[in-house]
Short mmCIF file of C-alpha atoms in Angstrom, two decimals:
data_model
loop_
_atom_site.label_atom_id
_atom_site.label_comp_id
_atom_site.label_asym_id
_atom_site.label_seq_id
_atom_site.Cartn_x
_atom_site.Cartn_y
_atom_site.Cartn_z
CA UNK A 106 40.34 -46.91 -7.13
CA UNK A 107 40.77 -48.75 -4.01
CA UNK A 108 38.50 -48.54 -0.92
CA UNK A 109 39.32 -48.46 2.39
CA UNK A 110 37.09 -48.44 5.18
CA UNK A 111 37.68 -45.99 8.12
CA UNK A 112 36.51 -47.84 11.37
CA UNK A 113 37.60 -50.18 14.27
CA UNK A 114 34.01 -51.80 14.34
CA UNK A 115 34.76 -55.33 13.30
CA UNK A 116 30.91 -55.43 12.14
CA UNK A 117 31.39 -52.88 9.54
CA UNK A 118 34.31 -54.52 8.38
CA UNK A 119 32.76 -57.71 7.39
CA UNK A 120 29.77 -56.06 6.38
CA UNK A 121 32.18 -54.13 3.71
CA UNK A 122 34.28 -57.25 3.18
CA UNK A 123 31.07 -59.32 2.45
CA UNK A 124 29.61 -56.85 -0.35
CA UNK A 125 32.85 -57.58 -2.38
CA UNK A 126 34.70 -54.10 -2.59
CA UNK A 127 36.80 -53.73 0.12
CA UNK A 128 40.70 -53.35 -0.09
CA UNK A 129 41.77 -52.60 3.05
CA UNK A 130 41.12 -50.70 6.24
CA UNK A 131 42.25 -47.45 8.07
CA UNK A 132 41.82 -46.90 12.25
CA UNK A 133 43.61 -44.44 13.83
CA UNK A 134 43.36 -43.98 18.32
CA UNK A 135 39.79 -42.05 18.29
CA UNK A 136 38.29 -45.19 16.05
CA UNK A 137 39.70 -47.55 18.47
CA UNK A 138 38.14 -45.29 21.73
CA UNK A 139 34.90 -45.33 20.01
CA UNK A 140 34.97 -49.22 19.98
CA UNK A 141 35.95 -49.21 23.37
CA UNK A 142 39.23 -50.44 22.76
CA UNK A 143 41.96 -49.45 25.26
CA UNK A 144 45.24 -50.91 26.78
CA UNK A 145 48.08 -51.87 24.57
CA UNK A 146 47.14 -55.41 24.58
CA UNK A 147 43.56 -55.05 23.44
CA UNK A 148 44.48 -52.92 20.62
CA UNK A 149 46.84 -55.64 19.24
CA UNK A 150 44.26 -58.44 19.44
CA UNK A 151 41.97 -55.79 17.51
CA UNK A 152 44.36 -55.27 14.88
CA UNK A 153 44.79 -58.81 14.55
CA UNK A 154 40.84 -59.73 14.17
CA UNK A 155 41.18 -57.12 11.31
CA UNK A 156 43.36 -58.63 9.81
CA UNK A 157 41.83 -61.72 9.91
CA UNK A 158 38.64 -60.20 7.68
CA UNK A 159 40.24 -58.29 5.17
CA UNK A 160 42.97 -59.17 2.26
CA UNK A 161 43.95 -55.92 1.56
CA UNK A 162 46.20 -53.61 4.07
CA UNK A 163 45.27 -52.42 7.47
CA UNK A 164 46.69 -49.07 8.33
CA UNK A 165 47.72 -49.25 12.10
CA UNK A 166 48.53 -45.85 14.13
CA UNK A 167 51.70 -45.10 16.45
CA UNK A 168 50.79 -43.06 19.22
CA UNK A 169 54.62 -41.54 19.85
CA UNK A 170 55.63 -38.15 18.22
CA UNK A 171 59.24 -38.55 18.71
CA UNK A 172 61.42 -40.54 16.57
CA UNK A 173 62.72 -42.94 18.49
CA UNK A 174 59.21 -44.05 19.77
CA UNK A 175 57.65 -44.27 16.34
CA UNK A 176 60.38 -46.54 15.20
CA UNK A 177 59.77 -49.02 18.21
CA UNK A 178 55.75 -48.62 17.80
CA UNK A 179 56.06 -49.16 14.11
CA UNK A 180 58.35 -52.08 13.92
CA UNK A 181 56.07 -54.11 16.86
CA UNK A 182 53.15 -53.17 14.71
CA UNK A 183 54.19 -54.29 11.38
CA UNK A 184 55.56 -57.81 13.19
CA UNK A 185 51.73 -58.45 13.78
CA UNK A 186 50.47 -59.22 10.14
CA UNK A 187 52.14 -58.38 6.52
CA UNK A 188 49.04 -56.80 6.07
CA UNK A 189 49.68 -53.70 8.31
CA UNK A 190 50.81 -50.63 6.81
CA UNK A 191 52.43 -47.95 9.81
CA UNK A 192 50.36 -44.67 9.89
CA UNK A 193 52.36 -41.92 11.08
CA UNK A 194 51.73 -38.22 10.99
CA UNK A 195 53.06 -35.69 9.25
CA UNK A 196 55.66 -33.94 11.12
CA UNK A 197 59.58 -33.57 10.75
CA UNK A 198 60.45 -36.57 12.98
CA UNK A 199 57.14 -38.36 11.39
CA UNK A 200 58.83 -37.56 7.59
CA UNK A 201 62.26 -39.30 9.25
CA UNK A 202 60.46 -42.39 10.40
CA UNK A 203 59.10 -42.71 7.29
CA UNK A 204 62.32 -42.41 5.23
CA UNK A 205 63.57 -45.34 8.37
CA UNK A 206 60.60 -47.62 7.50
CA UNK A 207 60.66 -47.47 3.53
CA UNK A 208 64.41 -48.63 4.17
CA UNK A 209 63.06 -51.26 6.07
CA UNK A 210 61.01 -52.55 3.36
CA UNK A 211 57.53 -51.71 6.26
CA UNK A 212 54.71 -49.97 4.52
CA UNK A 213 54.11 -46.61 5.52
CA UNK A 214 50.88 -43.75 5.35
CA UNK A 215 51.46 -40.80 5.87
CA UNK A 216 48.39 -39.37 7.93
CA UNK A 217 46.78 -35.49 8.61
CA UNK A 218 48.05 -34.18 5.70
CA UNK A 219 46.83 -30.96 4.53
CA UNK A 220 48.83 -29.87 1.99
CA UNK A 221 50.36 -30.04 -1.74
CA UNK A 222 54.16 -29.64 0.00
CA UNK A 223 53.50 -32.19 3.05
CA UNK A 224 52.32 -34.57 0.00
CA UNK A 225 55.60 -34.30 -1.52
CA UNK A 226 57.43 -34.05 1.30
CA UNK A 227 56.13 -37.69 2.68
CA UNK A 228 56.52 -39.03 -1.16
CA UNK A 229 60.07 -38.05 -1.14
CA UNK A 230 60.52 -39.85 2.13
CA UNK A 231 59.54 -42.81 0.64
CA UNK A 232 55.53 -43.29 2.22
CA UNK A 233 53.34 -45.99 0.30
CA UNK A 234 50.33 -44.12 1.19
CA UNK A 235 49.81 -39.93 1.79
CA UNK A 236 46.36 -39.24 3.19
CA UNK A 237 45.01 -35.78 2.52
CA UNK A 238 42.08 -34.71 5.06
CA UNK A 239 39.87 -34.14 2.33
CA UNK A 240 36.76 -33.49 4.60
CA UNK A 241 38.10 -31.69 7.35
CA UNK A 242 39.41 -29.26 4.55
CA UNK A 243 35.96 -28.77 3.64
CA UNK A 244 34.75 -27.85 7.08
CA UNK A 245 36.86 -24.75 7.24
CA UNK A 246 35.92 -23.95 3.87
CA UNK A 247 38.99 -25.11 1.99
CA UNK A 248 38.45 -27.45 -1.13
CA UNK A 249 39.75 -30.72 -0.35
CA UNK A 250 38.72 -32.46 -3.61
CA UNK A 251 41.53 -29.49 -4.98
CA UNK A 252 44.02 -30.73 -2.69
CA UNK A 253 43.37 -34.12 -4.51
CA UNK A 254 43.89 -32.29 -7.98
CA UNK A 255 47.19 -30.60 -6.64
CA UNK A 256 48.91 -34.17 -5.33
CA UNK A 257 47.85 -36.13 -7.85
CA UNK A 258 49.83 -33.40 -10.88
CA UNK A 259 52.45 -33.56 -8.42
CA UNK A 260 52.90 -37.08 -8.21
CA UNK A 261 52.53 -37.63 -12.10
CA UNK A 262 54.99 -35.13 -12.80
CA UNK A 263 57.39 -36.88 -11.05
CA UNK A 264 56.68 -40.84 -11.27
CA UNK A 265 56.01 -41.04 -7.45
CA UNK A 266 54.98 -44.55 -6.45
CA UNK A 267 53.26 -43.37 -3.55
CA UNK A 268 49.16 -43.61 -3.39
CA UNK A 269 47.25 -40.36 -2.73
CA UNK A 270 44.81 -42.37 0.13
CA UNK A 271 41.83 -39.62 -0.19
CA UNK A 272 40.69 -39.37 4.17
CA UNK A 273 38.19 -38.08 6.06
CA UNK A 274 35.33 -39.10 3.04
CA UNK A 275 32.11 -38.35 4.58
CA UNK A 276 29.64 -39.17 1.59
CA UNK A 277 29.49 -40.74 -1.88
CA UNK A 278 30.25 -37.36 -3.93
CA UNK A 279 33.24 -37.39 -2.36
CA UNK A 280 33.92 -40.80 -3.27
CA UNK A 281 33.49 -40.16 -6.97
CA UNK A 282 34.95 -37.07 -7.11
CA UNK A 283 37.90 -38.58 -5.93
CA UNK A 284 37.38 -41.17 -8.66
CA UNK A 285 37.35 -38.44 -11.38
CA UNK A 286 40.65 -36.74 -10.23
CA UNK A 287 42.47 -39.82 -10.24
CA UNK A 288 42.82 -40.60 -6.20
CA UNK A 289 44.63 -44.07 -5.62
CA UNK A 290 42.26 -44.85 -3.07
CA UNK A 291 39.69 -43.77 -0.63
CA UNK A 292 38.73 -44.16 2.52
CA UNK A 293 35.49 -43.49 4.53
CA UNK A 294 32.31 -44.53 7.12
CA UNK A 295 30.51 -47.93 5.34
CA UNK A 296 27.68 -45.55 5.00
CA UNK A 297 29.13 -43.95 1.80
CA UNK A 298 30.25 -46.67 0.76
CA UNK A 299 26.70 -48.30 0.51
CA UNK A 300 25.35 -44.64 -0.62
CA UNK A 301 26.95 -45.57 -3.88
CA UNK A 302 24.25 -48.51 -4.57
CA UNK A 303 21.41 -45.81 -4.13
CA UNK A 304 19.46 -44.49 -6.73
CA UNK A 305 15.55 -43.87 -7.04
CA UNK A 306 15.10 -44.64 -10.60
CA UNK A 307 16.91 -48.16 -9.66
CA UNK A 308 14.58 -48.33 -6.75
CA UNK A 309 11.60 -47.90 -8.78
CA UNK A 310 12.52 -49.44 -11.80
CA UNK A 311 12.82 -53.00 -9.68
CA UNK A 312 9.23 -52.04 -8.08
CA UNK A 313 7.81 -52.02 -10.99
CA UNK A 314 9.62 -55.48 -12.36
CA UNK A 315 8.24 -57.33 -9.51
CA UNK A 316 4.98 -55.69 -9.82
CA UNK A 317 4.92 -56.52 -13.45
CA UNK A 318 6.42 -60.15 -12.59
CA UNK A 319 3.74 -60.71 -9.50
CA UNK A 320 0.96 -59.71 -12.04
CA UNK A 321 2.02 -61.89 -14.87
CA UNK A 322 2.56 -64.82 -12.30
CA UNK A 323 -1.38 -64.09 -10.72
CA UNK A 324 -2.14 -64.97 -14.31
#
């Protein structure tokens, strides 16, 4: 499974890039706000210093919701890098752009997807990534990880080359129970990413190996 991390903070990035994991990167226009990033050119240059960290493919966000617009956002976005991948939401003219981009050869996810049939719907337009909402599902008490489960029968039944991108992680169970069900990727906050390392029998276990090592080395 790949992992993505979900931020616009250059910081995290590296920090994620550094540990060795990372794949690629997903922002969207409220990631960019929280940075502080506004104006058309400052976003670019941000996209561009993410770029520059990761290998792996950085999912960029057009703002239009009419065809027209997210075919000239989405064409000026993908000129930036070969690593940028043209999120665009799930809607009818979002599903046409999509089927306009995969002709285009420009990679494509599919974002704020909340359902089996918007799934196949983006996969038949041709999206390299779908992104199911998986947390958001959870806080109206709808099972996201199930939503995983549906897409990813779906898919197999079918021999769709699209990626189920598991979104809105918000902690390590999530991670792994996207793991179990067979997501293509995930993406989430650094913090459960780095939630994965913890565990208190590893934590005490090393304790007691330098305690052990300290006391042999007093001798």
């Amino acid at each position: 499974m790949k992992f993505f991390i979900d931020t616009a903070n250059l910081d995290q990035i590296k920090e994620a890039q550094d540990l060795g994991v990372l794949d690629g990167v997903t922002t969207n226009p409220s990631l960019m706000a929280k940075e502080g990033i506004s104006g058309e050119e400052n976003v670019i240059n941000h996209y561009k210093a993410i770029c520059a960290i990761v290998d792996g493919d950085v999912s960029a966000e057009v703002i239009s919701t009419e065809f027209d617009g997210m075919v000239k956002e989405g064409e000026a976005l993908a000129a930036l890098d070969s690593k940028i991948v043209v999120k665009v939401p799930m809607t009818k003219d979002g599903v046409k752009a999509i089927k306009y981009f995969s002709k285009k050869g420009i990679k494509t996810n599919c974002t704020l997807v909340f359902s089996a049939g918007q799934a196949l719907l983006a996969a038949k337009a041709g999206a390299t990534y779908v992104s199911p909402f998986i947390g958001r599902l959870d806080d109206i008490s709808v099972d996201g990880l199930g939503l995983i489960e549906e897409i990813r029968e779906i898919y197999d039944n079918y021999g769709f080359e699209t990626q189920i991108l598991a979104a809105s992680v918000r902690h390590s169970a999530h991670i792994l129970g996207c793991a179990k069900i067979g997501a293509d990727v995930m993406t989430g906050p650094l913090s459960a990413i780095l939630a994965l390392l913890k565990h208190p029998l590893t934590d005490s276990g090393l304790a007691q190996f330098l305690a052990d090592h300290a006391k042999a080395a007093g001798k």
